[in-house]
Amino acid sequence: AVQGLELPTLTAEYVGIDTSLNPSLDPDGSIGLALESLPFVPSGIGGCGIIAAAAAVTTAIQSLPFLRTGYCGIMLPVCEDQRLSAIQSSEDGRKYTVSHLMNVSSVCGVGVDTVPVPEGVRPQDVAAIILDVCGLAARWNKPLSVRIFPVPGKAEGELTEFD
């Protein structure tokens, strides 16, 4: 009780903890950077080795000896990971695609997460992304989601900023 106020007793069943690795907004908190630092990822995000790296880290996360719930994998939110954002805005010609992110999500975390898309993106292209992620989720019996952000006034490849 709080100073004459009686609060109801709440009961909840513990169903586990989501052990997912999610980047911080700090440049040193990038999951993309951590994956790229592994020796078997010579070409970085979007290149060969990234799926093996994501699978290895996800296996370690999912092997923790306690009850888990949720995604329990690596999260690669493009707008929230400094390295993922930097790759897309660099001018060295090395980029990754939504398909790359879907390939990685087949062995790890969340799906297609916080990906900006140009203002003129066709509804059928958005639907195709959603269907592909649904196909992965159904095939592998795992939770996956899609968070894409149509950005007014921007074309593909242009830098976006969010508050």
mmCIF file of C-alpha atoms in Angstrom, residues 7-119:
data_model
loop_
_atom_site.group_PDB
_atom_site.id
_atom_site.type_symbol
_atom_site.label_atom_id
_atom_site.label_comp_id
_atom_site.label_asym_id
_atom_site.label_seq_id
_atom_site.Cartn_x
_atom_site.Cartn_y
_atom_site.Cartn_z
ATOM 1 C CA LEU A 7 -2.673 -1.393 -5.145
ATOM 2 C CA PRO A 8 -3.928 -4.636 -6.662
ATOM 3 C CA THR A 9 -1.607 -7.613 -6.671
ATOM 4 C CA LEU A 10 -0.499 -8.447 -10.169
ATOM 5 C CA THR A 11 0.655 -11.847 -11.214
ATOM 6 C CA ALA A 12 2.428 -12.653 -14.410
ATOM 7 C CA GLU A 13 3.915 -15.804 -15.799
ATOM 8 C CA TYR A 14 7.585 -15.552 -16.741
ATOM 9 C CA VAL A 15 7.869 -16.753 -20.330
ATOM 10 C CA GLY A 16 11.468 -15.800 -20.970
ATOM 11 C CA ILE A 17 13.717 -12.994 -22.113
ATOM 12 C CA ASP A 18 14.412 -11.758 -25.633
ATOM 13 C CA THR A 19 18.175 -12.167 -25.979
ATOM 14 C CA SER A 20 18.372 -10.270 -29.272
ATOM 15 C CA LEU A 21 21.374 -8.097 -30.018
ATOM 16 C CA ASN A 22 20.190 -4.664 -31.066
ATOM 17 C CA PRO A 23 22.539 -1.805 -31.966
ATOM 18 C CA SER A 24 22.788 1.352 -29.957
ATOM 19 C CA LEU A 25 22.748 4.679 -31.756
ATOM 20 C CA ASP A 26 26.370 5.119 -30.672
ATOM 21 C CA PRO A 27 28.874 4.450 -33.504
ATOM 22 C CA ASP A 28 30.662 1.872 -31.351
ATOM 23 C CA GLY A 29 27.377 0.039 -30.725
ATOM 24 C CA SER A 30 26.890 -1.158 -34.292
ATOM 25 C CA ILE A 31 25.924 -4.783 -34.877
ATOM 26 C CA GLY A 32 26.932 -4.311 -38.526
ATOM 27 C CA LEU A 33 30.420 -3.222 -37.469
ATOM 28 C CA ALA A 34 30.710 -6.162 -35.062
ATOM 29 C CA LEU A 35 29.785 -8.648 -37.810
ATOM 30 C CA GLU A 36 32.174 -7.021 -40.284
ATOM 31 C CA SER A 37 35.018 -7.355 -37.776
ATOM 32 C CA LEU A 38 34.834 -11.152 -37.917
ATOM 33 C CA PRO A 39 37.621 -12.685 -40.037
ATOM 34 C CA PHE A 40 35.264 -14.684 -42.256
ATOM 35 C CA VAL A 41 33.378 -11.559 -43.448
ATOM 36 C CA PRO A 42 35.996 -10.139 -45.867
ATOM 37 C CA SER A 43 33.557 -8.131 -47.982
ATOM 38 C CA GLY A 44 31.367 -6.783 -45.185
ATOM 39 C CA ILE A 45 27.603 -6.480 -45.039
ATOM 40 C CA GLY A 46 26.112 -7.600 -48.349
ATOM 41 C CA GLY A 47 29.110 -9.794 -49.163
ATOM 42 C CA CYS A 48 29.985 -13.431 -48.648
ATOM 43 C CA GLY A 49 30.503 -14.606 -45.090
ATOM 44 C CA ILE A 50 27.858 -12.366 -43.538
ATOM 45 C CA ILE A 51 25.228 -15.128 -43.389
ATOM 46 C CA ALA A 52 27.696 -17.496 -41.699
ATOM 47 C CA ALA A 53 28.621 -14.758 -39.212
ATOM 48 C CA ALA A 54 24.990 -13.987 -38.421
ATOM 49 C CA ALA A 55 24.213 -17.693 -38.058
ATOM 50 C CA ALA A 56 27.139 -18.235 -35.664
ATOM 51 C CA VAL A 57 26.221 -15.286 -33.447
ATOM 52 C CA THR A 58 22.533 -16.241 -33.464
ATOM 53 C CA THR A 59 23.381 -19.834 -32.526
ATOM 54 C CA ALA A 60 25.380 -18.528 -29.570
ATOM 55 C CA ILE A 61 22.504 -16.265 -28.490
ATOM 56 C CA GLN A 62 19.979 -19.080 -28.798
ATOM 57 C CA SER A 63 22.215 -21.451 -26.822
ATOM 58 C CA LEU A 64 22.047 -19.385 -23.639
ATOM 59 C CA PRO A 65 20.890 -21.631 -20.766
ATOM 60 C CA PHE A 66 17.656 -19.902 -19.812
ATOM 61 C CA LEU A 67 14.102 -19.540 -21.080
ATOM 62 C CA ARG A 68 13.944 -17.285 -24.144
ATOM 63 C CA THR A 69 11.118 -15.609 -25.996
ATOM 64 C CA GLY A 70 10.892 -13.181 -28.908
ATOM 65 C CA TYR A 71 13.302 -12.872 -31.829
ATOM 66 C CA CYS A 72 16.432 -13.995 -29.953
ATOM 67 C CA GLY A 73 18.737 -13.092 -32.796
ATOM 68 C CA ILE A 74 20.660 -10.286 -34.393
ATOM 69 C CA MET A 75 18.755 -7.121 -35.205
ATOM 70 C CA LEU A 76 19.886 -5.163 -38.263
ATOM 71 C CA PRO A 77 17.751 -1.994 -38.267
ATOM 72 C CA VAL A 78 19.177 0.109 -41.086
ATOM 73 C CA CYS A 79 18.146 3.489 -39.629
ATOM 74 C CA GLU A 80 19.332 2.608 -36.123
ATOM 75 C CA ASP A 81 22.751 1.085 -36.838
ATOM 76 C CA GLN A 82 25.504 3.594 -37.598
ATOM 77 C CA ARG A 83 27.524 1.192 -39.773
ATOM 78 C CA LEU A 84 24.533 -0.020 -41.800
ATOM 79 C CA SER A 85 23.574 3.595 -42.469
ATOM 80 C CA ALA A 86 27.143 4.558 -43.365
ATOM 81 C CA ILE A 87 27.468 1.755 -45.921
ATOM 82 C CA GLN A 88 24.372 2.905 -47.759
ATOM 83 C CA SER A 89 25.459 6.547 -47.792
ATOM 84 C CA SER A 90 29.068 5.890 -48.823
ATOM 85 C CA GLU A 91 30.206 6.697 -52.319
ATOM 86 C CA ASP A 92 32.489 3.685 -52.747
ATOM 87 C CA GLY A 93 29.805 1.827 -54.700
ATOM 88 C CA ARG A 94 29.440 -0.914 -52.085
ATOM 89 C CA LYS A 95 25.829 -1.177 -51.027
ATOM 90 C CA TYR A 96 23.504 -3.900 -49.803
ATOM 91 C CA THR A 97 19.902 -4.517 -50.813
ATOM 92 C CA VAL A 98 16.668 -5.507 -49.114
ATOM 93 C CA SER A 99 17.331 -8.988 -50.524
ATOM 94 C CA HIS A 100 20.671 -9.076 -48.680
ATOM 95 C CA LEU A 101 18.882 -8.193 -45.443
ATOM 96 C CA MET A 102 16.296 -10.919 -46.055
ATOM 97 C CA ASN A 103 19.039 -13.478 -46.673
ATOM 98 C CA VAL A 104 20.683 -12.591 -43.369
ATOM 99 C CA SER A 105 17.351 -12.591 -41.534
ATOM 100 C CA SER A 106 16.837 -16.207 -42.621
ATOM 101 C CA VAL A 107 19.459 -17.185 -40.009
ATOM 102 C CA CYS A 108 19.068 -14.480 -37.376
ATOM 103 C CA GLY A 109 16.746 -11.785 -36.174
ATOM 104 C CA VAL A 110 14.057 -9.460 -37.151
ATOM 105 C CA GLY A 111 13.526 -9.363 -40.930
ATOM 106 C CA VAL A 112 13.566 -6.118 -42.897
ATOM 107 C CA ASP A 113 13.876 -3.457 -40.235
ATOM 108 C CA THR A 114 13.768 0.357 -40.471
ATOM 109 C CA VAL A 115 14.608 0.476 -44.173
ATOM 110 C CA PRO A 116 13.877 3.797 -45.882
ATOM 111 C CA VAL A 117 12.342 3.500 -49.340
ATOM 112 C CA PRO A 118 11.924 6.260 -51.923
ATOM 113 C CA GLU A 119 8.725 8.241 -52.139
#
